[in-house]
């Protein structure tokens, strides 16, 4: 049986490194297995938009629809769409891993930036690795 192990975080990008790292990044999509017990939808998606601007509610809905269509996501639930604290962890992977910082105490110890995140549970046949227990992320850059 396959057992996924958590990625080892070596360090976090500093505020200046985050700013430089995000130059020309449009968004980052992350897929992972849902951590809920017996979830109706097996995948946990996080889409990190490279903006700290407030997005109107009607636009938030259209953004979610756009990403669902683009990534063949057929169902969603537990949607959070808001500006949140995001840190970037250096792991053995090539690109830094975005990490949603929820805990206020942790936010005082790890450098982060404010980004708009769309976080939700979903279903898609396009993310086999996440269904098999792995997490991954992909960066989309401005042309």
Tab-separated table of N, CA and C in Angstrom:
chain	number	residue	atom	x	y	z
A	1	UNK	N	0.838	-1.186	0.000
A	1	UNK	CA	0.000	0.000	0.000
A	1	UNK	C	0.881	1.246	0.000
A	2	UNK	N	0.518	2.243	-0.801
A	2	UNK	CA	1.270	3.485	-0.899
A	2	UNK	C	0.980	4.367	0.309
A	3	UNK	N	2.029	4.905	0.926
A	3	UNK	CA	1.848	5.832	2.035
A	3	UNK	C	2.546	7.142	1.695
A	4	UNK	N	1.747	8.203	1.555
A	4	UNK	CA	2.306	9.520	1.252
A	4	UNK	C	2.911	10.113	2.520
A	5	UNK	N	4.088	10.676	2.383
A	5	UNK	CA	4.743	11.319	3.513
A	5	UNK	C	4.714	12.826	3.307
A	6	UNK	N	4.594	13.592	4.399
A	6	UNK	CA	4.577	15.052	4.242
A	6	UNK	C	5.904	15.559	3.684
A	7	UNK	N	5.819	16.623	2.897
A	7	UNK	CA	7.030	17.236	2.366
A	7	UNK	C	7.804	17.897	3.498
A	8	UNK	N	9.104	17.761	3.443
A	8	UNK	CA	9.949	18.419	4.438
A	8	UNK	C	10.125	19.876	4.034
A	9	UNK	N	9.777	20.762	4.945
A	9	UNK	CA	9.955	22.196	4.706
A	9	UNK	C	11.330	22.582	5.212
A	10	UNK	N	12.161	23.082	4.287
A	10	UNK	CA	13.519	23.488	4.653
A	10	UNK	C	13.525	24.869	5.292
A	11	UNK	N	12.809	25.804	4.677
A	11	UNK	CA	12.755	27.178	5.151
A	11	UNK	C	11.589	27.871	4.451
A	12	UNK	N	11.365	29.113	4.816
A	12	UNK	CA	10.334	29.923	4.156
A	12	UNK	C	10.990	31.105	3.461
A	13	UNK	N	10.392	31.523	2.349
A	13	UNK	CA	10.881	32.721	1.670
A	13	UNK	C	10.663	33.932	2.565
A	14	UNK	N	11.595	34.887	2.501
A	14	UNK	CA	11.444	36.146	3.229
A	14	UNK	C	10.428	37.017	2.485
A	15	UNK	N	10.018	38.121	3.090
A	15	UNK	CA	9.065	39.038	2.429
A	15	UNK	C	9.616	39.507	1.081
A	16	UNK	N	10.888	39.887	1.029
A	16	UNK	CA	11.490	40.337	-0.235
A	16	UNK	C	11.550	39.202	-1.259
A	17	UNK	N	11.881	38.006	-0.802
A	17	UNK	CA	11.930	36.850	-1.709
A	17	UNK	C	10.538	36.514	-2.246
A	18	UNK	N	9.518	36.643	-1.393
A	18	UNK	CA	8.146	36.394	-1.843
A	18	UNK	C	7.768	37.376	-2.943
A	19	UNK	N	8.055	38.646	-2.705
A	19	UNK	CA	7.728	39.684	-3.689
A	19	UNK	C	8.400	39.396	-5.037
A	20	UNK	N	9.672	39.062	-5.003
A	20	UNK	CA	10.398	38.750	-6.238
A	20	UNK	C	9.865	37.465	-6.871
A	21	UNK	N	9.597	36.472	-6.053
A	21	UNK	CA	9.101	35.180	-6.536
A	21	UNK	C	7.766	35.334	-7.271
A	22	UNK	N	6.922	36.230	-6.814
A	22	UNK	CA	5.584	36.378	-7.396
A	22	UNK	C	5.540	37.265	-8.640
A	23	UNK	N	6.680	37.857	-9.010
A	23	UNK	CA	6.712	38.654	-10.242
A	23	UNK	C	6.290	37.767	-11.411
A	24	UNK	N	5.344	38.234	-12.202
A	24	UNK	CA	4.822	37.535	-13.386
A	24	UNK	C	3.990	36.290	-13.071
A	25	UNK	N	3.718	36.006	-11.791
A	25	UNK	CA	2.823	34.902	-11.463
A	25	UNK	C	1.389	35.411	-11.545
A	26	UNK	N	0.557	34.692	-12.295
A	26	UNK	CA	-0.858	35.042	-12.388
A	26	UNK	C	-1.634	34.363	-11.246
A	27	UNK	N	-1.417	33.035	-11.106
A	27	UNK	CA	-2.039	32.286	-10.021
A	27	UNK	C	-1.282	30.981	-9.812
A	28	UNK	N	-1.590	30.331	-8.691
A	28	UNK	CA	-1.039	29.021	-8.368
A	28	UNK	C	-2.229	28.130	-8.024
A	29	UNK	N	-2.259	26.939	-8.593
A	29	UNK	CA	-3.302	25.986	-8.224
A	29	UNK	C	-2.651	24.829	-7.487
A	30	UNK	N	-3.284	24.430	-6.387
A	30	UNK	CA	-2.775	23.327	-5.571
A	30	UNK	C	-3.904	22.306	-5.410
A	31	UNK	N	-3.567	21.035	-5.553
A	31	UNK	CA	-4.532	19.962	-5.347
A	31	UNK	C	-3.960	18.967	-4.352
A	32	UNK	N	-4.822	18.493	-3.470
A	32	UNK	CA	-4.422	17.535	-2.449
A	32	UNK	C	-5.632	16.666	-2.117
A	33	UNK	N	-5.393	15.526	-1.499
A	33	UNK	CA	-6.538	14.738	-1.054
A	33	UNK	C	-7.277	15.489	0.054
A	34	UNK	N	-8.582	15.338	0.098
A	34	UNK	CA	-9.357	15.947	1.179
A	34	UNK	C	-8.949	15.311	2.495
A	35	UNK	N	-8.870	16.123	3.545
A	35	UNK	CA	-8.524	15.600	4.869
A	35	UNK	C	-9.756	15.263	5.702
A	36	UNK	N	-10.960	15.524	5.149
A	36	UNK	CA	-12.185	15.202	5.863
A	36	UNK	C	-12.391	13.686	5.878
A	37	UNK	N	-12.979	13.186	6.929
A	37	UNK	CA	-13.302	11.769	7.013
A	37	UNK	C	-14.490	11.493	6.102
A	38	UNK	N	-14.346	10.550	5.209
A	38	UNK	CA	-15.382	10.162	4.248
A	38	UNK	C	-16.001	11.374	3.545
A	39	UNK	N	-15.170	12.166	2.859
A	39	UNK	CA	-15.713	13.352	2.188
A	39	UNK	C	-16.554	12.961	0.971
A	40	UNK	N	-17.578	13.756	0.694
A	40	UNK	CA	-18.379	13.531	-0.511
A	40	UNK	C	-17.554	13.874	-1.748
A	41	UNK	N	-16.669	14.843	-1.599
A	41	UNK	CA	-15.780	15.240	-2.689
A	41	UNK	C	-14.343	14.966	-2.247
A	42	UNK	N	-13.571	14.213	-3.050
A	42	UNK	CA	-12.288	13.680	-2.580
A	42	UNK	C	-11.086	14.623	-2.647
A	43	UNK	N	-11.213	15.757	-3.342
A	43	UNK	CA	-10.041	16.607	-3.560
A	43	UNK	C	-10.179	17.952	-2.861
A	44	UNK	N	-9.045	18.447	-2.354
A	44	UNK	CA	-8.980	19.777	-1.751
A	44	UNK	C	-8.178	20.659	-2.690
A	45	UNK	N	-8.815	21.693	-3.204
A	45	UNK	CA	-8.166	22.635	-4.115
A	45	UNK	C	-7.927	23.962	-3.421
A	46	UNK	N	-6.797	24.573	-3.723
A	46	UNK	CA	-6.509	25.946	-3.315
A	46	UNK	C	-5.984	26.659	-4.546
A	47	UNK	N	-6.616	27.771	-4.876
A	47	UNK	CA	-6.168	28.597	-5.993
A	47	UNK	C	-5.739	29.925	-5.392
A	48	UNK	N	-4.469	30.247	-5.563
A	48	UNK	CA	-3.886	31.459	-5.001
A	48	UNK	C	-3.768	32.491	-6.119
A	49	UNK	N	-4.592	33.524	-6.068
A	49	UNK	CA	-4.530	34.580	-7.075
A	49	UNK	C	-3.493	35.600	-6.632
A	50	UNK	N	-2.668	36.046	-7.551
A	50	UNK	CA	-1.601	36.981	-7.209
A	50	UNK	C	-2.160	38.402	-7.123
A	51	UNK	N	-3.053	38.591	-6.161
A	51	UNK	CA	-3.600	39.913	-5.873
A	51	UNK	C	-4.038	39.962	-4.418
A	52	UNK	N	-3.918	41.134	-3.828
A	52	UNK	CA	-4.441	41.353	-2.481
A	52	UNK	C	-5.694	42.228	-2.558
A	53	UNK	N	-6.127	42.551	-3.778
A	53	UNK	CA	-7.319	43.391	-3.953
A	53	UNK	C	-8.570	42.662	-3.491
A	54	UNK	N	-9.536	43.424	-2.988
A	54	UNK	CA	-10.842	42.856	-2.656
A	54	UNK	C	-11.568	42.566	-3.962
A	55	UNK	N	-12.167	41.404	-4.045
A	55	UNK	CA	-12.873	40.983	-5.250
A	55	UNK	C	-14.362	40.941	-4.931
A	56	UNK	N	-15.194	41.606	-5.739
A	56	UNK	CA	-16.638	41.606	-5.495
A	56	UNK	C	-17.221	40.188	-5.539
A	57	UNK	N	-18.272	39.955	-4.761
A	57	UNK	CA	-18.884	38.625	-4.650
A	57	UNK	C	-19.261	38.036	-6.007
A	58	UNK	N	-19.876	38.835	-6.883
A	58	UNK	CA	-20.307	38.308	-8.183
A	58	UNK	C	-19.111	37.894	-9.046
A	59	UNK	N	-17.983	38.543	-8.866
A	59	UNK	CA	-16.765	38.172	-9.592
A	59	UNK	C	-16.176	36.893	-8.998
A	60	UNK	N	-16.233	36.758	-7.664
A	60	UNK	CA	-15.727	35.545	-7.009
A	60	UNK	C	-16.399	34.305	-7.590
A	61	UNK	N	-17.718	34.365	-7.755
A	61	UNK	CA	-18.463	33.221	-8.304
A	61	UNK	C	-18.001	32.910	-9.723
A	62	UNK	N	-17.804	33.945	-10.526
A	62	UNK	CA	-17.372	33.746	-11.919
A	62	UNK	C	-15.949	33.185	-11.976
A	63	UNK	N	-15.081	33.633	-11.073
A	63	UNK	CA	-13.717	33.097	-11.011
A	63	UNK	C	-13.738	31.600	-10.701
A	64	UNK	N	-14.536	31.204	-9.729
A	64	UNK	CA	-14.630	29.786	-9.389
A	64	UNK	C	-15.142	28.993	-10.587
A	65	UNK	N	-16.175	29.511	-11.257
A	65	UNK	CA	-16.706	28.836	-12.456
A	65	UNK	C	-15.626	28.688	-13.524
A	66	UNK	N	-14.841	29.745	-13.740
A	66	UNK	CA	-13.771	29.725	-14.747
A	66	UNK	C	-12.754	28.625	-14.435
A	67	UNK	N	-12.293	28.570	-13.186
A	67	UNK	CA	-11.307	27.563	-12.818
A	67	UNK	C	-11.892	26.155	-12.889
A	68	UNK	N	-13.141	26.003	-12.489
A	68	UNK	CA	-13.775	24.676	-12.565
A	68	UNK	C	-13.855	24.209	-14.012
A	69	UNK	N	-14.209	25.103	-14.894
A	69	UNK	CA	-14.286	24.741	-16.311
A	69	UNK	C	-12.892	24.426	-16.860
A	70	UNK	N	-11.928	25.268	-16.536
A	70	UNK	CA	-10.568	25.110	-17.041
A	70	UNK	C	-9.911	23.812	-16.578
A	71	UNK	N	-10.201	23.384	-15.351
A	71	UNK	CA	-9.555	22.204	-14.778
A	71	UNK	C	-10.497	21.004	-14.646
A	72	UNK	N	-11.608	21.043	-15.353
A	72	UNK	CA	-12.578	19.929	-15.371
A	72	UNK	C	-13.016	19.515	-13.969
A	73	UNK	N	-13.272	20.512	-13.121
A	73	UNK	CA	-13.771	20.263	-11.767
A	73	UNK	C	-15.289	20.224	-11.871
A	74	UNK	N	-15.876	19.086	-11.524
A	74	UNK	CA	-17.294	18.868	-11.797
A	74	UNK	C	-18.218	19.174	-10.630
A	75	UNK	N	-17.687	19.306	-9.422
A	75	UNK	CA	-18.515	19.607	-8.253
A	75	UNK	C	-17.646	20.320	-7.227
A	76	UNK	N	-18.278	21.175	-6.422
A	76	UNK	CA	-17.534	21.885	-5.374
A	76	UNK	C	-18.383	21.959	-4.104
A	77	UNK	N	-17.697	22.117	-2.988
A	77	UNK	CA	-18.360	22.393	-1.707
A	77	UNK	C	-17.349	23.059	-0.782
A	78	UNK	N	-17.834	23.578	0.328
A	78	UNK	CA	-16.983	24.194	1.347
A	78	UNK	C	-16.078	25.276	0.745
A	79	UNK	N	-16.655	26.186	-0.026
A	79	UNK	CA	-15.870	27.198	-0.738
A	79	UNK	C	-15.542	28.374	0.178
A	80	UNK	N	-14.253	28.715	0.230
A	80	UNK	CA	-13.759	29.931	0.876
A	80	UNK	C	-13.134	30.755	-0.237
A	81	UNK	N	-13.526	32.008	-0.349
A	81	UNK	CA	-12.931	32.900	-1.349
A	81	UNK	C	-12.704	34.228	-0.655
A	82	UNK	N	-11.442	34.468	-0.292
A	82	UNK	CA	-11.137	35.628	0.539
A	82	UNK	C	-9.652	35.967	0.455
A	83	UNK	N	-9.299	37.154	0.926
A	83	UNK	CA	-7.891	37.526	1.065
A	83	UNK	C	-7.352	36.881	2.334
A	84	UNK	N	-6.223	36.209	2.199
A	84	UNK	CA	-5.653	35.471	3.334
A	84	UNK	C	-4.125	35.599	3.330
A	85	UNK	N	-3.518	35.207	4.449
A	85	UNK	CA	-2.057	35.217	4.583
A	85	UNK	C	-1.492	33.965	3.920
A	86	UNK	N	-0.519	34.161	3.022
A	86	UNK	CA	0.095	33.044	2.311
A	86	UNK	C	1.613	33.131	2.472
A	87	UNK	N	2.197	32.042	2.957
A	87	UNK	CA	3.654	31.911	3.060
A	87	UNK	C	4.115	31.005	1.929
A	88	UNK	N	5.415	31.005	1.676
A	88	UNK	CA	5.987	30.153	0.631
A	88	UNK	C	7.125	29.346	1.217
A	89	UNK	N	6.921	28.031	1.232
A	89	UNK	CA	7.889	27.108	1.840
A	89	UNK	C	8.819	26.531	0.792
A	90	UNK	N	10.102	26.466	1.133
A	90	UNK	CA	11.077	25.769	0.307
A	90	UNK	C	11.045	24.307	0.717
A	91	UNK	N	10.781	23.444	-0.254
A	91	UNK	CA	10.699	21.994	-0.036
A	91	UNK	C	11.636	21.337	-1.046
A	92	UNK	N	11.695	20.032	-1.095
A	92	UNK	CA	12.513	19.379	-2.136
A	92	UNK	C	11.983	19.627	-3.560
A	93	UNK	N	10.773	20.166	-3.711
A	93	UNK	CA	10.212	20.436	-5.035
A	93	UNK	C	10.904	21.643	-5.676
A	94	UNK	N	10.736	21.788	-6.991
A	94	UNK	CA	11.396	22.870	-7.736
A	94	UNK	C	10.863	24.259	-7.382
A	95	UNK	N	9.564	24.368	-7.169
A	95	UNK	CA	8.973	25.676	-6.884
A	95	UNK	C	8.499	25.726	-5.435
A	96	UNK	N	8.562	26.900	-4.820
A	96	UNK	CA	8.097	27.011	-3.433
A	96	UNK	C	6.618	26.644	-3.307
A	97	UNK	N	6.289	26.012	-2.210
A	97	UNK	CA	4.926	25.579	-1.929
A	97	UNK	C	4.171	26.697	-1.220
A	98	UNK	N	3.037	27.145	-1.797
A	98	UNK	CA	2.227	28.137	-1.090
A	98	UNK	C	1.572	27.486	0.126
A	99	UNK	N	1.496	28.223	1.193
A	99	UNK	CA	0.920	27.688	2.432
A	99	UNK	C	0.039	28.736	3.090
A	100	UNK	N	-1.222	28.405	3.252
A	100	UNK	CA	-2.210	29.275	3.888
A	100	UNK	C	-1.911	29.323	5.383
A	101	UNK	N	-1.636	30.509	5.907
A	101	UNK	CA	-1.318	30.670	7.324
A	101	UNK	C	-2.588	31.111	8.050
A	102	UNK	N	-3.135	30.214	8.840
A	102	UNK	CA	-4.389	30.481	9.548
A	102	UNK	C	-4.132	30.967	10.966
A	103	UNK	N	-3.151	30.376	11.613
A	103	UNK	CA	-2.865	30.658	13.012
A	103	UNK	C	-2.171	32.009	13.184
A	104	UNK	N	-2.734	32.883	14.029
A	104	UNK	CA	-2.156	34.212	14.256
A	104	UNK	C	-0.746	34.135	14.843
A	105	UNK	N	-0.519	33.215	15.764
A	105	UNK	CA	0.812	33.084	16.374
A	105	UNK	C	1.835	32.675	15.315
A	106	UNK	N	1.450	31.761	14.437
A	106	UNK	CA	2.360	31.330	13.371
A	106	UNK	C	2.657	32.481	12.407
A	107	UNK	N	1.662	33.327	12.174
A	107	UNK	CA	1.840	34.469	11.270
A	107	UNK	C	2.884	35.458	11.796
A	108	UNK	N	3.152	35.405	13.090
A	108	UNK	CA	4.182	36.291	13.662
A	108	UNK	C	5.579	35.720	13.500
A	109	UNK	N	5.680	34.438	13.106
A	109	UNK	CA	6.991	33.804	13.013
A	109	UNK	C	7.404	33.436	11.591
A	110	UNK	N	6.452	33.464	10.663
A	110	UNK	CA	6.725	33.079	9.272
A	110	UNK	C	6.395	34.263	8.366
A	111	UNK	N	7.300	34.639	7.447
A	111	UNK	CA	6.980	35.719	6.499
A	111	UNK	C	5.834	35.289	5.576
A	112	UNK	N	4.939	36.206	5.288
A	112	UNK	CA	3.795	35.914	4.433
A	112	UNK	C	3.404	37.166	3.653
A	113	UNK	N	2.522	36.958	2.672
A	113	UNK	CA	1.947	38.061	1.913
A	113	UNK	C	0.449	37.833	1.823
A	114	UNK	N	-0.292	38.891	1.608
A	114	UNK	CA	-1.738	38.801	1.465
A	114	UNK	C	-2.066	38.475	0.013
A	115	UNK	N	-2.834	37.413	-0.188
A	115	UNK	CA	-3.263	37.000	-1.530
A	115	UNK	C	-4.728	36.597	-1.456
A	116	UNK	N	-5.400	36.649	-2.596
A	116	UNK	CA	-6.765	36.132	-2.646
A	116	UNK	C	-6.678	34.630	-2.891
A	117	UNK	N	-7.348	33.862	-2.035
A	117	UNK	CA	-7.345	32.405	-2.162
A	117	UNK	C	-8.772	31.917	-2.381
A	118	UNK	N	-8.916	30.974	-3.291
A	118	UNK	CA	-10.179	30.257	-3.469
A	118	UNK	C	-9.879	28.832	-3.023
A	119	UNK	N	-10.482	28.423	-1.935
A	119	UNK	CA	-10.189	27.147	-1.296
A	119	UNK	C	-11.488	26.347	-1.226
A	120	UNK	N	-11.467	25.088	-1.681
A	120	UNK	CA	-12.708	24.326	-1.730
A	120	UNK	C	-12.442	22.833	-1.908
A	121	UNK	N	-13.456	22.043	-1.655
A	121	UNK	CA	-13.424	20.621	-1.974
A	121	UNK	C	-14.031	20.455	-3.356
A	122	UNK	N	-13.541	19.471	-4.093
A	122	UNK	CA	-14.054	19.279	-5.441
A	122	UNK	C	-13.830	17.875	-5.961
A	123	UNK	N	-14.298	17.680	-7.180
A	123	UNK	CA	-14.129	16.410	-7.886
A	123	UNK	C	-13.643	16.707	-9.294
A	124	UNK	N	-12.680	15.936	-9.752
A	124	UNK	CA	-12.150	16.069	-11.104
A	124	UNK	C	-11.382	14.797	-11.452
A	125	UNK	N	-11.472	14.396	-12.702
A	125	UNK	CA	-10.684	13.257	-13.172
A	125	UNK	C	-9.281	13.683	-13.598
A	126	UNK	N	-8.990	14.974	-13.557
A	126	UNK	CA	-7.712	15.513	-14.019
A	126	UNK	C	-6.605	15.449	-12.956
A	127	UNK	N	-6.920	15.052	-11.736
A	127	UNK	CA	-5.949	15.112	-10.640
A	127	UNK	C	-5.786	13.741	-9.984
A	128	UNK	N	-5.372	12.763	-10.796
A	128	UNK	CA	-5.226	11.382	-10.329
A	128	UNK	C	-4.240	11.275	-9.166
A	129	UNK	N	-3.136	12.011	-9.234
A	129	UNK	CA	-2.124	11.927	-8.181
A	129	UNK	C	-2.696	12.343	-6.827
A	130	UNK	N	-3.521	13.397	-6.823
A	130	UNK	CA	-4.126	13.846	-5.566
A	130	UNK	C	-5.102	12.798	-5.040
A	131	UNK	N	-5.810	12.143	-5.940
A	131	UNK	CA	-6.709	11.061	-5.507
A	131	UNK	C	-5.923	9.883	-4.949
A	132	UNK	N	-4.675	9.731	-5.399
A	132	UNK	CA	-3.813	8.660	-4.912
A	132	UNK	C	-3.058	9.042	-3.637
A	133	UNK	N	-3.321	10.240	-3.098
A	133	UNK	CA	-2.728	10.628	-1.824
A	133	UNK	C	-1.602	11.642	-1.892
A	134	UNK	N	-1.284	12.148	-3.086
A	134	UNK	CA	-0.199	13.122	-3.219
A	134	UNK	C	-0.746	14.541	-3.330
A	135	UNK	N	0.049	15.509	-2.928
A	135	UNK	CA	-0.286	16.922	-3.097
A	135	UNK	C	0.631	17.509	-4.145
A	136	UNK	N	0.146	18.499	-4.861
A	136	UNK	CA	0.984	19.163	-5.858
A	136	UNK	C	0.454	20.536	-6.171
A	137	UNK	N	1.308	21.344	-6.769
A	137	UNK	CA	0.918	22.695	-7.137
A	137	UNK	C	1.553	23.053	-8.461
A	138	UNK	N	0.923	23.990	-9.131
A	138	UNK	CA	1.415	24.435	-10.444
A	138	UNK	C	1.223	25.940	-10.548
A	139	UNK	N	2.249	26.586	-11.075
A	139	UNK	CA	2.223	28.036	-11.254
A	139	UNK	C	1.771	28.390	-12.660
A	140	UNK	N	0.958	29.432	-12.785
A	140	UNK	CA	0.581	29.980	-14.076
A	140	UNK	C	1.154	31.402	-14.140
A	141	UNK	N	1.884	31.674	-15.211
A	141	UNK	CA	2.573	32.956	-15.336
A	141	UNK	C	1.898	33.847	-16.379
A	142	UNK	N	1.988	35.165	-16.169
A	142	UNK	CA	1.502	36.122	-17.146
A	142	UNK	C	2.365	36.018	-18.392
A	143	UNK	N	1.765	36.234	-19.517
A	143	UNK	CA	2.519	36.155	-20.787
A	143	UNK	C	3.406	37.353	-20.965
